[in-house]
Structures are given as structure tokens and as C-alpha cells.
Short mmCIF file of C-alpha atoms and ligand atoms in Angstrom, two decimals:
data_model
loop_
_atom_site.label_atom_id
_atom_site.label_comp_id
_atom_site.label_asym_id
_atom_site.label_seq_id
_atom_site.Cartn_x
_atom_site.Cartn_y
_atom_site.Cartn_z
CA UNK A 331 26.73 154.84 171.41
CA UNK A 332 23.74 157.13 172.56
CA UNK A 333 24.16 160.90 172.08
CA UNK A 334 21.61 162.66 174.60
CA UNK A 335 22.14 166.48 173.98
CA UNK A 336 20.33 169.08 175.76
CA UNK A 337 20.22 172.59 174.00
CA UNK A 338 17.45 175.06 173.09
CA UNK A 339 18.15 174.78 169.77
CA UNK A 340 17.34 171.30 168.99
CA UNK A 341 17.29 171.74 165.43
CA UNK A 342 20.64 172.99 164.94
CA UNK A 343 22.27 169.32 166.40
CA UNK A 344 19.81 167.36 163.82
CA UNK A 345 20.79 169.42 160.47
CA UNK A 346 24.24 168.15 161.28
CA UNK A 347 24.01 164.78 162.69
CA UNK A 348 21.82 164.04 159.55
CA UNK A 349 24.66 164.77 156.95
CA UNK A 350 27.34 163.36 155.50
CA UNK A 351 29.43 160.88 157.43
CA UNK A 352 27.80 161.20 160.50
CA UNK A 353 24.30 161.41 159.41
CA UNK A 354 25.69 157.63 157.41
CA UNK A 355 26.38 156.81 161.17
CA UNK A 356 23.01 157.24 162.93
CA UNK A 357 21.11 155.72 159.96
CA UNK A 358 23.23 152.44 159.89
CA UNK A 359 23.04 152.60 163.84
CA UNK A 360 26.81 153.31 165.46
CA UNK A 361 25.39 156.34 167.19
CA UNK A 362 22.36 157.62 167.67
CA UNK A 363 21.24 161.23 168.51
CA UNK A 364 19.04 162.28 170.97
CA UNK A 365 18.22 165.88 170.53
CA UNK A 366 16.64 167.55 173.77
CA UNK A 367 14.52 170.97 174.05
CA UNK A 368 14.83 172.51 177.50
CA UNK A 369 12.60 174.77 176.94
CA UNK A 370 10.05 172.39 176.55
CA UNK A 371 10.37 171.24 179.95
CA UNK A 372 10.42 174.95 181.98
CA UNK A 373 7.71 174.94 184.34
CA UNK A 374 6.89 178.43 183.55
CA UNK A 375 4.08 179.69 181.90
CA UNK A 376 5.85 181.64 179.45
CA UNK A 377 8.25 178.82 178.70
CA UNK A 378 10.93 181.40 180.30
CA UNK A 379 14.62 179.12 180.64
CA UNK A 380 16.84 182.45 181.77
CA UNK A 381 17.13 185.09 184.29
CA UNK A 382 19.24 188.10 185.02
CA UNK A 383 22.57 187.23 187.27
CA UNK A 384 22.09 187.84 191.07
CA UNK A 385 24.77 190.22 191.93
CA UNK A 386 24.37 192.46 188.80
CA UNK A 387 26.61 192.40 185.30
CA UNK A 388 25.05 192.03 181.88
CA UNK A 389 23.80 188.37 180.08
CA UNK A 390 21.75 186.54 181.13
CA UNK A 391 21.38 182.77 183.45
CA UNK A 392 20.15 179.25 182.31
CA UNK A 393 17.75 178.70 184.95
CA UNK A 394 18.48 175.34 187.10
CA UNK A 395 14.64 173.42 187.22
CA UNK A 396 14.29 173.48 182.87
CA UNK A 397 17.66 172.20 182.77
CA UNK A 398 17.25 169.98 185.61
CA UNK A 399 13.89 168.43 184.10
CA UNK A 400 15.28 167.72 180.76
CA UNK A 401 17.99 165.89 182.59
CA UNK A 402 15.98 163.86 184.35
CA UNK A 403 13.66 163.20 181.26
CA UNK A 404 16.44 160.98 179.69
CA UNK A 405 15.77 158.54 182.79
CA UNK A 406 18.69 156.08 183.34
CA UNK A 407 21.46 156.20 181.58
CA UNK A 408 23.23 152.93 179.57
CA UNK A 409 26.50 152.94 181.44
CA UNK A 410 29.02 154.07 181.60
CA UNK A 411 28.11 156.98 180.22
CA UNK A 412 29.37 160.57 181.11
CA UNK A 413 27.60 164.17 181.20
CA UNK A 414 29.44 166.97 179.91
CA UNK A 415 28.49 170.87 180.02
CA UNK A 416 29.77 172.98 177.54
CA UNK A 417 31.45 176.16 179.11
CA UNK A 418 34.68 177.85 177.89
CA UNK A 419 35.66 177.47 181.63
CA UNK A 420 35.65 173.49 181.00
CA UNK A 421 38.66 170.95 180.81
CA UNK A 422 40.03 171.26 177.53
CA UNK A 423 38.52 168.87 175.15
CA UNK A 424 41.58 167.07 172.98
CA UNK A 425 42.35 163.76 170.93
CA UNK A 426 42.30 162.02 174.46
CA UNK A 427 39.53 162.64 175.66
CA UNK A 428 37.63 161.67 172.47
CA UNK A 429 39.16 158.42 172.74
CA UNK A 430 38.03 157.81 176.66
CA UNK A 431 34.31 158.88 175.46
CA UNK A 432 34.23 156.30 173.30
CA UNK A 433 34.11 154.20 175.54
CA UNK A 434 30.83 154.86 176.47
CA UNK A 435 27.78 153.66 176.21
CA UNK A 436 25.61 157.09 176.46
CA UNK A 437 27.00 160.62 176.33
CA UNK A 438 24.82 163.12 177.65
CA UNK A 439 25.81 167.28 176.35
CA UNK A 440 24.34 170.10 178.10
CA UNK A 441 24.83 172.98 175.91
CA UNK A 442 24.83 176.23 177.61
CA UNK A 443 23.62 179.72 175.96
CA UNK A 444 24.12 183.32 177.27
CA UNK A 445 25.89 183.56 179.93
CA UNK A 446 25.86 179.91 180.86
CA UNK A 447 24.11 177.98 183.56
CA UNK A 448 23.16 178.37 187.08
CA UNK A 449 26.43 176.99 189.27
CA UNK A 450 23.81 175.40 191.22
CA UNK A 451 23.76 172.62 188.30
CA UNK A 452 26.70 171.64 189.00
CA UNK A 453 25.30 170.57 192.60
CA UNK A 454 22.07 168.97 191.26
CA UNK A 455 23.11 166.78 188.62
CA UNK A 456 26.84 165.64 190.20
CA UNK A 457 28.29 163.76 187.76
CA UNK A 458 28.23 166.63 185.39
CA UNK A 459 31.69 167.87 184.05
CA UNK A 460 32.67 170.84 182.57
CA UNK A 461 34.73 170.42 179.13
CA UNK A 462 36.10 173.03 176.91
CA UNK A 463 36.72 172.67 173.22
CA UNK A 464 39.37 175.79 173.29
CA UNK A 465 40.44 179.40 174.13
CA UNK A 466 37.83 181.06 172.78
CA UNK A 467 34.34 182.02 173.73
CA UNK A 468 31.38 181.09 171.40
CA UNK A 469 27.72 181.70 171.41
CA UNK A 470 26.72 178.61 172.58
CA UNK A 471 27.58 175.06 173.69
CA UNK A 472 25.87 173.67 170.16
CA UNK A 473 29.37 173.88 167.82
CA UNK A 474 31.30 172.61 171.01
CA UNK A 475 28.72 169.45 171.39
CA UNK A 476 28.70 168.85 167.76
CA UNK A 477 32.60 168.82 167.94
CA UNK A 478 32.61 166.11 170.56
CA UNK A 479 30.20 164.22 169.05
CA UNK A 480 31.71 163.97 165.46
CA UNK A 481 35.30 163.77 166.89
CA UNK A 482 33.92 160.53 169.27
CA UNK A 483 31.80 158.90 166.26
CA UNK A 484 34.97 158.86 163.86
CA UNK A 485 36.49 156.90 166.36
CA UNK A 486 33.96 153.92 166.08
CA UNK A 487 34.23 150.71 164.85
CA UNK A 488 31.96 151.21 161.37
CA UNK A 489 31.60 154.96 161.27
CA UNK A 490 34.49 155.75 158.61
CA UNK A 491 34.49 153.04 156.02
CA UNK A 492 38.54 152.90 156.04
CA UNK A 493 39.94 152.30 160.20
CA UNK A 494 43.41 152.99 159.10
CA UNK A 495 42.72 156.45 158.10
CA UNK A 496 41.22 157.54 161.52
CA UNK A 497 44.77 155.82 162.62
CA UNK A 498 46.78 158.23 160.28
CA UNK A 499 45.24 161.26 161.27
CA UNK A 500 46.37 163.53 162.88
CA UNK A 501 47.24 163.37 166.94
CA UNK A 502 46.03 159.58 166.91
CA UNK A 503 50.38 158.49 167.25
CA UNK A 504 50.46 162.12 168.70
CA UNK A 505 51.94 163.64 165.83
CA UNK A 506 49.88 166.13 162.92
CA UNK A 507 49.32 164.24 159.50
CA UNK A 508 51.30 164.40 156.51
CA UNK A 509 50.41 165.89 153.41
CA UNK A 510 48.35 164.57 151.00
CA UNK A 511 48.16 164.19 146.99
CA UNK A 512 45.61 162.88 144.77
CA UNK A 513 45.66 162.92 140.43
CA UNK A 514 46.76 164.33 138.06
CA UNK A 515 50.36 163.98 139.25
CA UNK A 516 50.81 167.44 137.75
CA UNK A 517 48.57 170.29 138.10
CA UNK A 518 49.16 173.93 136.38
CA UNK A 519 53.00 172.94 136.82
CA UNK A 520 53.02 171.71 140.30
CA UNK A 521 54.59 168.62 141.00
CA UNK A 522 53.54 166.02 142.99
CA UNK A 523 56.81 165.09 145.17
CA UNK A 524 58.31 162.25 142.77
CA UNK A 525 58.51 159.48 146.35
CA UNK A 526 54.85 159.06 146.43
CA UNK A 527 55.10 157.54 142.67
CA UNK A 528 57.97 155.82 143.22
CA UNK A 529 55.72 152.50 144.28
CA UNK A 530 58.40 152.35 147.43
CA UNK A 531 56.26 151.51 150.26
CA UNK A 532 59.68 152.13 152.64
CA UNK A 533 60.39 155.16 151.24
CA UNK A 534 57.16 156.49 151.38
CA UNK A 535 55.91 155.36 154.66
CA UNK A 536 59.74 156.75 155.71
CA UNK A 537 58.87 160.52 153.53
CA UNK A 538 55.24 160.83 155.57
CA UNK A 539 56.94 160.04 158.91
CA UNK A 540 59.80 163.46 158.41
CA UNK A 541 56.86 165.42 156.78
CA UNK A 542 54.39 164.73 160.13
CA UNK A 543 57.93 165.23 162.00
CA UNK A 544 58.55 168.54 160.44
CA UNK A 545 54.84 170.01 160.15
CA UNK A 546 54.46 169.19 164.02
CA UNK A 547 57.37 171.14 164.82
CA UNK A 548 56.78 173.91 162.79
CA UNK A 549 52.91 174.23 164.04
CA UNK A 550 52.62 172.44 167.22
CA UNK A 551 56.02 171.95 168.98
CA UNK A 552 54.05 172.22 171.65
CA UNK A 553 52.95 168.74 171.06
CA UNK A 554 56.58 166.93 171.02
CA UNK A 555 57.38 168.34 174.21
CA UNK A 556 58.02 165.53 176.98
CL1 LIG B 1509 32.21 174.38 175.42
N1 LIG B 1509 31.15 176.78 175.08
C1 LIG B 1509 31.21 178.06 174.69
N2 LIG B 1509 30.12 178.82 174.79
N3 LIG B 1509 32.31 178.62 174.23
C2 LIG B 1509 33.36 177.84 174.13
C3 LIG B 1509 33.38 176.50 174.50
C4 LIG B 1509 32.23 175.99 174.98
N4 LIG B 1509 34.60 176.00 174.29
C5 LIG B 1509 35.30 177.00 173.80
N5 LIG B 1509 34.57 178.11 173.71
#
């Protein structure tokens, strides 16, 4: 899977897609991360990529032609591939639509800044779509497309060393994970609940089924609604 992401902060996507269990994923070759300046490609002297809104208000615009350029720098895309903007006013981004990106052969991100892009975008580059990763405004589209992309690349085949725990997690069966215990079986008097060293494989498998039941409820009922 290709990652193209276009941002004007280039190195902010590479400190984190070179770390840890993603950064283990580009360098044995599940993903790799394409990491796009759009300021290099403004056709203005002064490298300018923003302008004031027409019609007043504060912030400013992402220019269409810098954004446009980069775009078109990438050339053709491995298909299918998809092109997501990052905008608070986006389809919400969720456990589903991580597993329909992966999927893909090339995702493309355009990460937005101030007070987003040019509408005209939209019109110029059509298969863009607009995704969301929750109700809440941020800076910048950079956290959002670094969300997508680790969420996708923990889906695929070779990117976490154990499959079944991506299958555990939470919202893969639709339900919020259980909790989890590790040694020493006691710590500062707290007790590791006496099931999980029972060696019962039933009885635990049936104890982590209530406790996702129960946490879901209490956090996300929301979720076991029809
Ligand atoms: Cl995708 N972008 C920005 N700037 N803020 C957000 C967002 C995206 N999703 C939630 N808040």
C-alpha cells in the first residue's frame, strides 16, 4: 500500500511514519510513505500557498494551483486507490472505513491548514472526498492523516507481528476490548481477577466477552444500538 500525503509540513508525517510499528512497516515494505510539500510546487515567486477568503472573515485559504500541482505530481495512481481531504466538515472516519482503505492500492491525503482549501478543489481534482476523524477542530489535516494511515497499516497482512490481536481490538467484532493484565499477578495489593489464571480457556474467552459487553455499554452504548 502507497501512502501519497500532501501537507506543508512534510516533516511532521516522516518523524512518525519512521517510528515504532509503523516506521517497522515501511522499512520491511507493507506501506510506504510518500511525503509531499505543496509549497514546493506554488507557482509564485514568494512560494505564497494561501490567501485571504473572498467575502471577508478571518483565516486564511489554501490556494487551488499549489495544491493542484502537487496532485498532479504523483502522476497515475496504482488502483484503486482513493483521495481523501482532511476537513472537520468530512465523513466521519471510523473502524469501517479503515477496513475499505485497505483495500487499496494507493491512498492519496491532502492535509488542509488554516482555514482549509479553496472549494474549487473539490471541482478540480473529482475524486477527492472529504473525511473527518471527529467533532473537533484541529490545526491541521497532519494528526487526522497520520490517524488514517496508522489505523489502515495495522490492518495489513505483516504490519503487527500477531493478526489475532488486530482481531481482538477493539470495534473489529464491533464491540470495545476487554481489559488486560500482564505479571506479577499481584501488584501493591491489587489482584489480578483469579479467571485469567485459572488456565480455563472457556471461562476466560466467556469473562472477556461480559467485560467487552459491559465496558461497551457503559462507554459506547451508542455502538450496540441496532
Ligand atoms: Cl480531518 N482536519 C482538521 N483540521 N480538524 C479536524 C479533522 C480534520 N477531523 C477532526 N477535526
Amino acid at each position: 500500500m502507497k501512502f501519497s500525503i500532501l501537507t506543508l509540513f512534510p516533516e511532521l508525517i516522516e518523524t512518525y511514519t519512521n517510528a515504532s510499528i509503523i516506521g517497522r512497516a515501511v522499512k520491511s515494505g507493507v506501506i510506504s510513505v510518500e511525503a509531499v510539500n505543496i509549497r514546493d510546487f506554488s507557482a509564485d515567486s514568494h512560494h505564497k500557498v494561501d490567501d485571504s477568503p473572498f467575502g471577508g472573515g478571518s483565516g486564511m485559504v489554501m490556494t487551488c494551483q499549489p495544491v493542484e500541482s502537487a496532485f498532479e505530481s504523483l502522476g497515475a495512481l496504482k488502483e484503486p486507490a482513493r483521495v481523501l481531504l482532511t476537513t472537520p466538515t468530512g465523513r466521519r472516519f471510523d473502524h469501517a472505513m479503515a477496513v475499505e482503505l485497505s483495500q487499496c492500492q494507493q491512498i492519496v491525503m491532502l492535509c488542509g491548514h488554516y482555514e482549509g482549501f479553496d472549494d474549487r478543489i473539490k471541482t478540480l481534482i473529482p475524486r477527492i472526498e472529504e473525511v473527518s476523524i471527529g467533532d473537533y477542530v484541529l490545526t491541521g489535516g497532519e494528526l487526522p492523516a497520520l490517524c488514517m494511515l496508522d489505523s489502515i497499516t495495522r490492518l495489513l497482512p505483516g504490519a503487527v507481528q500477531k493478526f489475532s490481536s488486530v482481531e481482538a481490538d477493539s470495534f473489529y467484532d464491533g464491540m470495545l476490548d476487554y481489559p488486560h493484565y500482564t505479571r506479577p499477578a499481584e501488584y501493591k495489593g491489587l489482584k489480578v481477577p483469579d479467571v485469567l489464571l485459572s488456565g480455563n480457556h472457556a471461562a476466560i474467552a466467556q469473562w472477556r466477552k461480559q467485560q467487552s459487553l459491559d465496558k461497551t455499554r457503559t462507554n459506547r452504548p451508542d455502538l450496540l444500538e441496532p
